[in-house]
Amino acid sequence: MTDNLRPTNFIRQIIDADVASGKHSLVVTRFPPEPNGYLHIGHAKSICLNFGVARDYQGRCHLRMDDTNPAKEEQEFVDSIRADVRWLGFDWGEHAYHAADYFDQLYAWAEKLIGDGKAYVDDQSLDDLRRTRGDFTTPGTNSPFRDRSPEQNLDLFRRMRAGEFRDGSRTLRAKIDMASPNQNLRDPVMYRIRREHHDRTGDEWCIYPTYDWAHGQSDAIEGITHSLCTLEFEAHRPLYDWFLENIGTPHRPRQIEFARLNLTYTMMSKRHLGTLVQEGHVSSWDDPRMPTIAGLRRRGYTPEAIRLFCDRIGVAKADSMVEVELLENTLRELLNAQAPRALCVHRPLKLTIENWDQDKTVEIDADTRKLPFTKEIFIEHDDFMEAPEKGFKRLSPGKEVRLRHAYIVKCTGVDKTGNEITGLRGTIDPDPNASRKVGGTIHWVSAPLSAPVTLRLYDRLFRVPHPGAGETDFRTQLNPHSLEVLEGARIEPALRDCKPGDRFQFERKGYYCADAKDSRPGAPVFNLIVPLRDTWKK
RNA sequence: UGGGGCGUCGCCAAACGGUAAGGCAGCAGGCUCUGACCCUGCCAUUUGUAGGUUCGAUUCCUACCGCCCCAACCA
């Protein structure tokens, strides 16, 4: 494993070369989310890349809200984005920005382009634009308004800005090449008229810049050296460069594209995740089944685990689909080393110790805490089989097993109502140090001295590895068993007063986290983060 | 179909002309008061295919095949 080494990937190699050649003395990156939804594990990859690069090269990474489209953006999302990036362990220092901060500069540059005859106001409708853009094989055709004079364009553009024209009636377009094989260069729209209230700029503007017109310029303004984005923007790079070249900024950021993260059994579409929330398939953006940072956090994932996972998946240009098992393994690896152990019986089955006095309680030393042992204890229902199948190493009539941290117990009787097992009887070997080999070790809690607890057993949100693939409606592929709530579970008394957010390994079961929102003093609610590996195939 | 990318083990991913890292998954053992963890071994004679250059090619060249992205006044 190379976890302690600096990650190496093609982007860092480019940066290494830029630093070595003296092209840049300070590396500046940025993470530019659009505040229209919650961040997910895919964003975490980009965050770790951008902030990780800044950290390792002693540069800096800006957090920039890409808020050029006022219709879709909300403060709730801005707040959640900041919280999530911080929680992941990254710090943008003083460098928190909004694309909206640059609207004035962008406007000034637009006038410059108009003055240079490199942009024009087009009166065509959205429909016209679509029709004249051509298609993959057919070149587009020039707008009848393409050759207006700079003076006329300037006048029109200023009137656009002043609010003289109705929404959607005109656009400002870059004058590049309607016949370009790269459709992004067929006179792309720079401004559209849209009377929307903007969270940042209020009603100051009725024209808003498009992504293409805003992004590279924002990078230039901030002195970004390496503008890292996902593969779908690759064809936009010539346009990114064209704008920078033609407005003549002294600073030229370089756009580099990498493959976005895809994870099996979930999905990364902010829009689709929003649908799950809106339609009530999950409780909220931070539902522990969601692949959002907020969801993973609430589920019990640690920032370290997400960062290590992002290091392990690497950064490359090939489209990829990472198996969710890698994420789970990373969490298990870290929590195995960190999480205190505890005993929790999920589905209690009462076992009465016949050779133990009714009122006797012994406090057994179990590593860091005491476990009270009493005449009646609970064991896991699954840990008993009246007619054990081959390979079953747990309790069955006449057989012995070890009670974790405690005694060896032998099952001497089964109480049933009809076919239902309602309780067991057994006898213990009173020697706590008895060391003979027994079938196995099972967990248990005292019946009277354990605490009732609610367990939320989470499973993958979708039943299929690639939800939404092809024509399929992802809603039909939801896993109906993604959440099972166990109300009757019992935990050892020491855990009754754990704090929200505390993580434990419930031995032989899995890693759990006390839910940050629903746990109450004395009554924690535990979320299953990930089960332990189980090689006992049944 | 035009343009832009990408194809190395089931899934990620190194290798930068010198003879295929590592992780995950899987399989087989060992250890064990967690069927967990841990440990050991196995897991690409071969890098989409076919040619070519070279003493030598995953790395260079050619052709072909496959997959992804682009026809929002989204990002």
XYZ file of C-alpha atoms (C1' of nucleotides) in Angstrom:
613
model
C 0.000 0.000 0.000
C 1.249 3.434 -0.815
C -1.054 5.407 1.433
C 1.751 7.262 3.097
C 3.257 8.392 -0.136
C 2.059 11.377 -2.065
C -0.504 10.340 -4.605
C 0.846 10.334 -8.124
C -1.299 10.976 -11.142
C -1.132 12.690 -14.498
C -2.328 16.005 -13.079
C 0.365 16.103 -10.428
C 2.889 15.225 -13.092
C 1.801 18.244 -15.107
C 2.049 20.423 -12.019
C 5.456 18.984 -11.176
C 6.639 19.958 -14.622
C 5.141 23.452 -14.328
C 6.831 23.989 -11.007
C 10.136 22.548 -12.234
C 10.139 24.745 -15.322
C 9.396 27.811 -13.264
C 6.118 28.414 -15.083
C 4.472 28.764 -11.703
C 5.977 29.482 -8.328
C 2.658 29.204 -6.526
C 0.086 26.560 -7.340
C -3.513 27.751 -7.063
C -6.510 25.490 -7.562
C -10.180 25.883 -6.888
C -13.230 23.820 -6.083
C -16.191 25.429 -7.882
C -19.517 23.839 -6.952
C -22.800 25.175 -8.212
C -24.922 25.752 -5.105
C -27.949 23.877 -6.358
C -27.732 20.703 -4.304
C -25.724 18.893 -1.684
C -22.195 17.689 -2.286
C -21.725 13.953 -2.797
C -18.873 11.475 -2.709
C -18.078 12.373 -6.329
C -17.463 15.948 -5.262
C -15.274 14.595 -2.480
C -12.956 13.247 -5.157
C -12.643 16.704 -6.675
C -12.268 18.352 -3.264
C -9.507 15.955 -2.238
C -7.784 16.476 -5.567
C -7.934 20.266 -5.555
C -7.282 20.876 -1.874
C -4.825 17.985 -1.769
C -2.766 19.471 -4.566
C -2.803 22.876 -2.915
C -1.667 21.355 0.368
C 1.116 19.268 -1.115
C 2.511 22.076 -3.250
C 2.162 24.663 -0.490
C -0.215 26.587 -2.676
C -3.835 27.368 -2.019
C -7.264 26.232 -3.048
C -10.226 28.547 -3.399
C -13.806 27.669 -2.680
C -15.909 29.288 -5.365
C -19.659 29.151 -5.668
C -20.399 28.886 -9.346
C -23.584 30.881 -9.060
C -24.177 32.147 -12.570
C -27.678 30.729 -12.855
C -29.928 32.471 -10.331
C -32.944 30.258 -10.963
C -31.465 27.217 -9.300
C -29.272 28.355 -6.501
C -30.057 28.650 -2.833
C -28.377 29.656 0.392
C -29.136 26.321 2.038
C -26.841 24.696 -0.468
C -24.090 27.264 0.011
C -24.163 26.556 3.733
C -24.122 22.811 3.314
C -21.258 22.987 0.832
C -19.115 24.979 3.232
C -19.915 22.657 6.099
C -19.120 19.583 4.034
C -15.790 20.837 2.740
C -14.757 21.795 6.264
C -15.893 18.491 7.643
C -13.774 16.726 5.052
C -10.861 18.489 6.631
C -10.068 21.240 4.162
C -9.682 24.953 4.645
C -9.952 27.649 2.007
C -8.741 30.318 4.421
C -9.726 33.749 3.148
C -10.399 32.444 -0.299
C -14.148 32.021 -0.429
C -15.568 33.478 -3.615
C -18.633 33.639 -5.776
C -18.708 33.845 -9.544
C -21.264 36.604 -8.941
C -18.482 38.679 -7.410
C -17.103 38.978 -10.920
C -20.229 40.083 -12.739
C -18.914 43.649 -13.132
C -15.572 42.539 -14.493
C -17.230 40.047 -16.790
C -19.503 42.771 -18.080
C -16.560 45.052 -18.752
C -14.747 42.309 -20.638
C -17.865 41.642 -22.654
C -17.914 45.268 -23.758
C -14.280 44.949 -24.730
C -15.010 41.909 -26.869
C -17.901 43.775 -28.475
C -15.646 46.730 -29.146
C -13.147 44.394 -30.758
C -15.845 42.987 -32.999
C -15.613 39.625 -31.243
C -19.071 39.489 -29.721
C -22.498 40.534 -30.901
C -26.052 40.868 -29.761
C -28.277 38.333 -31.430
C -32.021 38.901 -31.689
C -32.760 35.298 -32.585
C -35.002 33.186 -30.403
C -33.906 30.085 -28.584
C -35.560 28.133 -31.381
C -33.677 30.055 -34.038
C -30.444 29.402 -32.236
C -31.099 25.728 -32.088
C -32.042 25.589 -35.731
C -29.050 27.547 -37.007
C -26.465 25.782 -34.913
C -26.390 22.858 -37.319
C -25.635 19.393 -36.025
C -22.733 16.980 -35.797
C -22.292 16.803 -39.515
C -23.828 20.050 -40.709
C -22.141 23.385 -40.107
C -24.233 26.070 -38.495
C -25.334 29.165 -40.331
C -24.555 32.726 -39.420
C -27.130 34.738 -37.595
C -28.599 37.602 -39.650
C -27.527 39.817 -36.749
C -23.946 38.632 -36.749
C -22.485 41.571 -38.583
C -23.857 44.470 -36.641
C -21.324 47.179 -35.945
C -19.524 47.283 -32.597
C -21.331 50.570 -31.869
C -24.714 49.050 -32.499
C -23.823 45.966 -30.481
C -22.605 48.053 -27.606
C -25.802 50.066 -27.615
C -27.942 46.942 -27.725
C -25.891 45.196 -25.042
C -26.184 48.177 -22.714
C -29.913 48.234 -23.274
C -30.037 44.485 -22.561
C -28.373 45.184 -19.283
C -30.676 48.120 -18.612
C -33.666 45.855 -18.899
C -35.148 47.177 -22.109
C -35.771 43.751 -23.616
C -37.909 40.902 -22.466
C -36.460 37.684 -21.059
C -34.965 35.411 -23.655
C -35.421 37.853 -26.493
C -31.742 38.505 -27.114
C -28.367 37.075 -26.243
C -24.794 38.212 -26.403
C -22.766 35.756 -28.434
C -19.075 35.328 -29.022
C -18.262 35.711 -32.706
C -16.126 32.700 -33.435
C -17.047 30.226 -36.157
C -20.468 28.851 -36.985
C -18.848 26.116 -39.066
C -16.481 24.853 -36.397
C -16.517 21.093 -36.009
C -16.481 21.812 -32.285
C -19.993 22.959 -31.591
C -18.889 24.873 -28.534
C -17.176 27.284 -30.870
C -20.283 27.991 -32.970
C -20.823 31.462 -31.545
C -21.581 30.394 -27.966
C -23.964 32.429 -25.859
C -22.260 34.608 -23.251
C -25.264 36.359 -21.728
C -28.934 35.626 -21.526
C -31.691 37.937 -20.327
C -33.348 36.572 -17.240
C -35.210 38.610 -14.677
C -34.429 36.456 -11.687
C -33.531 37.474 -8.189
C -29.980 36.401 -7.404
C -29.038 35.399 -3.861
C -25.876 37.457 -4.051
C -26.604 40.346 -6.379
C -30.294 40.745 -5.737
C -32.047 42.462 -8.636
C -29.022 44.326 -9.843
C -28.784 42.265 -12.997
C -31.270 41.044 -15.548
C -28.595 39.500 -17.719
C -26.522 36.593 -16.480
C -23.313 35.099 -17.852
C -23.227 31.482 -19.001
C -20.855 28.925 -17.529
C -18.464 29.146 -20.459
C -18.226 32.895 -20.251
C -17.854 32.979 -16.484
C -15.666 30.077 -15.574
C -12.317 30.643 -17.203
C -12.486 34.350 -16.477
C -13.198 33.666 -12.818
C -10.174 31.380 -12.797
C -8.075 34.130 -14.343
C -9.265 36.752 -11.875
C -8.377 34.529 -8.941
C -5.014 33.588 -10.342
C -5.876 29.932 -10.625
C -2.998 28.046 -12.202
C -4.592 24.659 -12.744
C -8.316 24.497 -13.306
C -9.271 20.892 -12.714
C -12.635 19.733 -14.004
C -14.376 16.636 -15.223
C -14.189 15.025 -18.650
C -17.405 16.450 -20.059
C -15.753 19.857 -20.224
C -12.972 18.649 -22.463
C -14.623 19.955 -25.607
C -15.082 23.302 -23.884
C -11.368 23.809 -23.414
C -10.832 25.487 -26.804
C -13.531 27.961 -25.841
C -12.044 28.411 -22.371
C -8.761 29.294 -24.060
C -10.391 31.469 -26.721
C -12.003 33.760 -24.179
C -8.795 34.150 -22.207
C -6.803 34.773 -25.365
C -9.235 37.349 -26.697
C -9.779 39.371 -23.588
C -6.032 39.279 -23.173
C -5.694 38.463 -19.500
C -2.091 38.352 -18.399
C -2.823 35.293 -16.293
C -3.640 32.097 -18.165
C -5.026 29.244 -16.085
C -4.837 25.814 -17.650
C -7.888 23.578 -17.691
C -7.182 19.906 -17.108
C -9.909 17.282 -17.191
C -10.164 14.054 -15.202
C -12.753 11.296 -14.930
C -15.529 11.824 -12.439
C -16.215 9.208 -9.804
C -18.916 6.631 -10.330
C -19.782 4.198 -7.565
C -21.739 0.974 -7.835
C -25.169 0.639 -6.220
C -25.665 4.380 -6.029
C -25.638 7.396 -8.271
C -24.023 10.787 -8.440
C -26.579 12.888 -10.230
C -27.451 15.855 -8.047
C -30.711 16.126 -9.908
C -31.666 12.513 -9.299
C -30.593 12.684 -5.686
C -32.821 15.717 -5.357
C -35.658 13.687 -6.809
C -35.165 10.999 -4.171
C -35.496 13.663 -1.498
C -38.449 15.445 -3.054
C -40.400 12.280 -3.685
C -39.729 10.975 -0.217
C -37.779 7.864 -1.166
C -35.296 9.009 1.447
C -35.893 11.295 4.390
C -33.580 14.125 3.396
C -30.326 15.068 1.716
C -28.532 13.720 4.773
C -30.429 10.448 4.925
C -27.739 7.919 5.875
C -28.412 5.989 2.668
C -27.533 8.940 0.485
C -24.089 9.176 -1.156
C -24.005 12.822 -0.140
C -21.251 13.978 2.170
C -23.970 14.891 4.654
C -25.499 11.425 4.337
C -22.181 9.647 4.742
C -21.364 11.798 7.733
C -24.654 11.004 9.381
C -24.266 7.349 8.532
C -21.040 7.408 10.483
C -18.326 7.597 7.824
C -15.249 9.498 8.940
C -13.575 12.234 6.910
C -10.337 10.240 7.099
C -12.018 7.283 5.445
C -13.377 9.384 2.616
C -10.014 11.039 2.055
C -8.184 7.726 2.062
C -10.750 6.302 -0.328
C -10.198 9.221 -2.676
C -6.453 8.605 -2.565
C -6.977 4.957 -3.363
C -9.242 5.390 -6.368
C -6.670 7.567 -8.053
C -7.142 10.208 -10.708
C -7.097 9.371 -14.393
C -8.898 10.059 -17.639
C -10.552 6.703 -18.232
C -14.252 6.506 -17.406
C -14.541 4.303 -14.388
C -16.994 2.676 -12.039
C -15.554 2.018 -8.616
C -17.009 -0.832 -6.606
C -18.611 0.383 -3.406
C -16.755 -2.418 -1.600
C -13.587 -0.347 -1.816
C -15.244 2.490 0.084
C -16.592 0.055 2.659
C -13.247 -1.619 3.076
C -11.539 1.719 3.655
C -13.997 2.583 6.393
C -13.607 -0.835 8.032
C -9.832 -0.598 7.929
C -9.799 2.727 9.744
C -12.548 1.937 12.216
C -11.006 -1.419 13.051
C -8.092 0.512 14.461
C -10.127 3.252 16.124
C -13.527 2.066 17.230
C -14.057 0.880 20.801
C -15.654 -2.577 20.942
C -19.041 -3.126 22.492
C -21.612 -5.871 22.770
C -25.027 -5.388 21.274
C -27.640 -8.100 20.863
C -29.735 -7.274 17.811
C -32.507 -9.847 18.153
C -32.522 -10.962 21.773
C -33.144 -14.535 22.860
C -33.245 -15.033 26.623
C -30.847 -17.542 28.114
C -31.363 -18.461 31.771
C -28.308 -19.683 33.611
C -29.534 -22.499 35.835
C -26.490 -22.643 38.065
C -26.408 -18.904 38.806
C -28.148 -17.291 41.771
C -31.146 -15.167 41.023
C -29.798 -12.015 42.620
C -26.130 -12.432 41.911
C -24.406 -9.922 39.671
C -20.737 -10.104 38.780
C -19.025 -7.197 37.088
C -16.765 -8.747 34.509
C -13.691 -6.898 33.341
C -13.865 -6.481 29.624
C -10.979 -4.362 28.402
C -12.043 -0.809 29.042
C -15.314 -1.390 30.848
C -17.290 -3.768 33.032
C -19.975 -6.109 31.855
C -22.571 -7.154 34.432
C -23.294 -10.873 34.375
C -26.676 -12.016 35.692
C -28.837 -15.113 35.804
C -30.758 -14.049 32.732
C -28.882 -12.867 29.716
C -29.736 -12.210 26.100
C -27.917 -13.796 23.225
C -28.394 -13.290 19.505
C -31.285 -15.299 18.121
C -29.119 -16.210 15.140
C -26.499 -17.664 17.457
C -28.704 -20.585 18.365
C -29.836 -23.470 16.203
C -31.842 -26.292 17.655
C -30.692 -28.547 14.846
C -27.305 -27.119 13.908
C -26.247 -27.418 10.325
C -22.727 -28.513 9.453
C -20.149 -25.914 10.273
C -22.335 -24.083 12.790
C -19.998 -22.943 15.553
C -22.486 -21.326 17.874
C -24.939 -22.596 20.459
C -27.154 -25.638 20.150
C -28.629 -28.148 22.594
C -25.977 -29.902 24.640
C -23.187 -27.831 23.094
C -20.805 -25.344 24.636
C -19.767 -21.912 23.490
C -17.861 -19.090 25.065
C -19.717 -15.970 26.088
C -17.449 -13.164 25.040
C -15.332 -11.901 27.933
C -17.206 -14.263 30.250
C -17.943 -17.910 30.859
C -18.290 -21.022 28.842
C -21.949 -21.923 28.689
C -23.671 -25.152 27.795
C -27.206 -25.251 26.481
C -29.303 -27.556 28.606
C -32.796 -26.799 27.447
C -34.997 -25.086 24.908
C -38.324 -23.475 25.769
C -40.827 -23.321 22.941
C -44.307 -22.201 22.246
C -45.334 -24.268 19.281
C -42.411 -24.027 16.916
C -41.232 -20.729 18.251
C -38.207 -20.739 20.494
C -39.006 -18.456 23.409
C -35.996 -19.017 25.617
C -33.032 -21.190 26.439
C -31.641 -22.678 29.567
C -28.017 -23.375 30.233
C -25.295 -23.864 32.759
C -21.973 -22.112 32.926
C -18.565 -23.314 33.850
C -17.933 -21.082 36.884
C -14.235 -20.903 36.099
C -13.843 -17.675 34.111
C -10.418 -18.865 33.032
C -11.526 -22.176 31.652
C -9.532 -22.427 28.480
C -10.729 -25.543 26.761
C -11.659 -25.227 23.122
C -15.327 -24.699 22.484
C -17.290 -24.259 19.306
C -17.105 -20.528 19.164
C -17.613 -17.268 20.953
C -20.864 -15.352 20.962
C -21.844 -11.976 22.304
C -24.423 -11.379 25.008
C -25.764 -8.773 27.421
C -27.377 -8.981 30.828
C -31.147 -9.127 30.482
C -32.001 -6.838 33.402
C -28.913 -4.657 33.223
C -28.699 -3.961 29.511
C -30.348 -1.018 27.785
C -32.954 -1.120 25.075
C -31.779 0.583 21.924
C -32.962 1.356 18.434
C -30.809 0.078 15.598
C -31.102 1.251 12.024
C -29.719 -1.339 9.676
C -28.831 0.279 6.388
C -28.193 -1.518 3.156
C -27.424 -0.187 -0.307
C -30.006 2.234 -1.663
C -30.322 0.392 -4.975
C -30.683 -3.281 -5.816
C -28.664 -2.983 -8.999
C -25.018 -2.034 -9.529
C -25.785 0.625 -12.123
C -29.078 2.291 -11.248
C -30.581 4.381 -13.986
C -28.481 2.718 -16.676
C -30.079 2.634 -20.080
C -33.714 3.647 -20.179
C -34.556 2.333 -16.733
C -36.214 4.611 -14.221
C -33.937 4.520 -11.197
C -36.951 4.730 -8.930
C -37.924 1.219 -9.897
C -34.522 -0.038 -8.789
C -34.576 1.137 -5.208
C -33.743 -1.515 -2.656
C -36.895 -2.042 -0.582
C -34.719 -3.299 2.269
C -32.319 -0.379 2.364
C -33.491 0.416 5.886
C -34.572 -1.986 8.591
C -35.300 -0.581 12.022
C -34.748 -2.842 15.022
C -36.523 -1.535 18.106
C -35.883 -4.379 20.485
C -32.118 -4.539 20.488
C -30.109 -4.407 23.728
C -26.742 -2.858 24.426
C -24.362 -3.188 27.309
C -25.053 -0.523 29.971
C -21.851 1.406 29.366
C -23.170 2.568 26.015
C -26.411 4.033 27.237
C -24.749 7.377 27.713
C -22.599 7.552 24.641
C -22.624 10.802 22.713
C -24.227 11.429 19.342
C -21.641 10.703 16.684
C -19.763 8.111 18.781
C -18.682 5.094 16.798
C -18.330 1.531 17.997
C -17.700 -1.867 16.682
C -20.539 -4.055 17.893
C -18.560 -7.242 17.986
C -19.414 -9.862 15.429
C -21.888 -7.438 13.861
C -20.546 -4.254 12.424
C -19.542 -0.654 12.899
C -22.218 1.613 14.281
C -22.566 5.305 14.911
C -24.905 6.992 17.366
C -27.149 9.076 15.132
C -26.356 12.742 15.508
C -29.936 13.874 15.178
C -32.108 11.219 16.732
C -30.078 10.026 19.698
C -31.384 11.231 23.054
C -29.595 11.322 26.374
C -29.778 7.798 27.713
C -31.428 6.564 24.534
C -29.035 6.423 21.638
C -30.148 5.434 18.160
C -27.459 3.615 16.268
C -26.872 3.636 12.520
C -25.137 0.691 10.937
C -22.223 2.197 9.052
C -21.003 -1.031 7.543
C -21.273 -4.641 8.673
C -18.222 -6.718 9.524
C -17.072 -9.050 6.801
C -18.858 -12.339 7.182
C -17.164 -15.358 5.695
C -19.666 -17.704 7.284
C -21.682 -18.354 4.185
C -25.187 -19.442 4.969
C -22.581 10.750 -38.928
C -18.446 15.699 -37.521
C -15.470 16.886 -33.225
C -13.194 15.623 -28.571
C -11.501 11.712 -25.287
C -10.513 6.765 -23.437
C -9.200 1.336 -23.871
C -3.409 -2.570 -18.680
C -6.496 -8.734 -14.018
C -13.833 -9.075 -12.043
C -13.312 -3.307 -10.135
C -9.788 0.858 -9.568
C -4.700 1.820 -11.036
C 1.060 2.123 -11.716
C 4.602 1.600 -15.567
C 7.168 7.525 -19.542
C 11.560 2.003 -24.972
C 14.595 -2.416 -20.935
C 11.424 -7.161 -20.155
C 3.487 -6.012 -16.380
C 3.543 -2.262 -8.942
C -0.209 -1.850 -5.483
C -5.291 -1.755 -3.515
C -10.328 -3.869 -3.644
C -12.891 -8.362 -4.867
C -12.136 -13.742 -5.213
C -9.846 -18.589 -3.944
C -6.844 -21.872 -0.536
C -4.601 -22.293 4.210
C -2.946 -20.480 9.292
C -4.190 -17.831 13.825
C -8.222 -16.474 16.990
C -12.434 -15.548 23.783
C -15.117 -11.115 17.453
C -16.745 -17.022 11.718
C -13.831 -9.813 12.563
C -8.786 -8.264 12.530
C -4.048 -10.309 11.348
C -0.643 -13.710 8.622
C 0.734 -16.989 4.296
C -0.015 -18.588 -0.644
C -2.706 -18.232 -5.412
C -4.899 -14.619 -8.758
C -2.385 -10.536 -16.425
C 3.815 -15.122 -20.347
C 0.475 -10.360 -21.087
C -1.504 -4.574 -21.779
C -8.889 -3.843 -27.240
C -7.357 -6.263 -32.277
C -4.015 -6.714 -36.497
C 0.326 -5.179 -38.557
C 4.988 -2.217 -38.473
C 9.697 0.191 -36.333
C 13.392 -1.668 -32.693
C 18.317 -6.001 -30.001
C 13.964 -5.021 -27.053
C 7.182 -2.038 -27.345
C 1.960 -1.315 -22.283
C 5.216 2.582 -23.845
C 6.760 4.845 -30.923
C 3.954 4.377 -35.995
C -0.389 2.579 -39.064
C -5.140 0.544 -39.606
C -9.279 -1.395 -37.466
C -12.720 -2.489 -33.201
C -15.179 -0.891 -28.756
C -16.840 2.626 -25.043
C -17.740 7.772 -23.218
C -18.786 13.168 -24.033
C -20.844 17.337 -27.248
C -26.507 19.444 -31.135
C -29.393 23.965 -22.907
C -30.040 31.247 -23.357
C -27.470 24.019 -17.532
C -23.064 23.390 -15.074
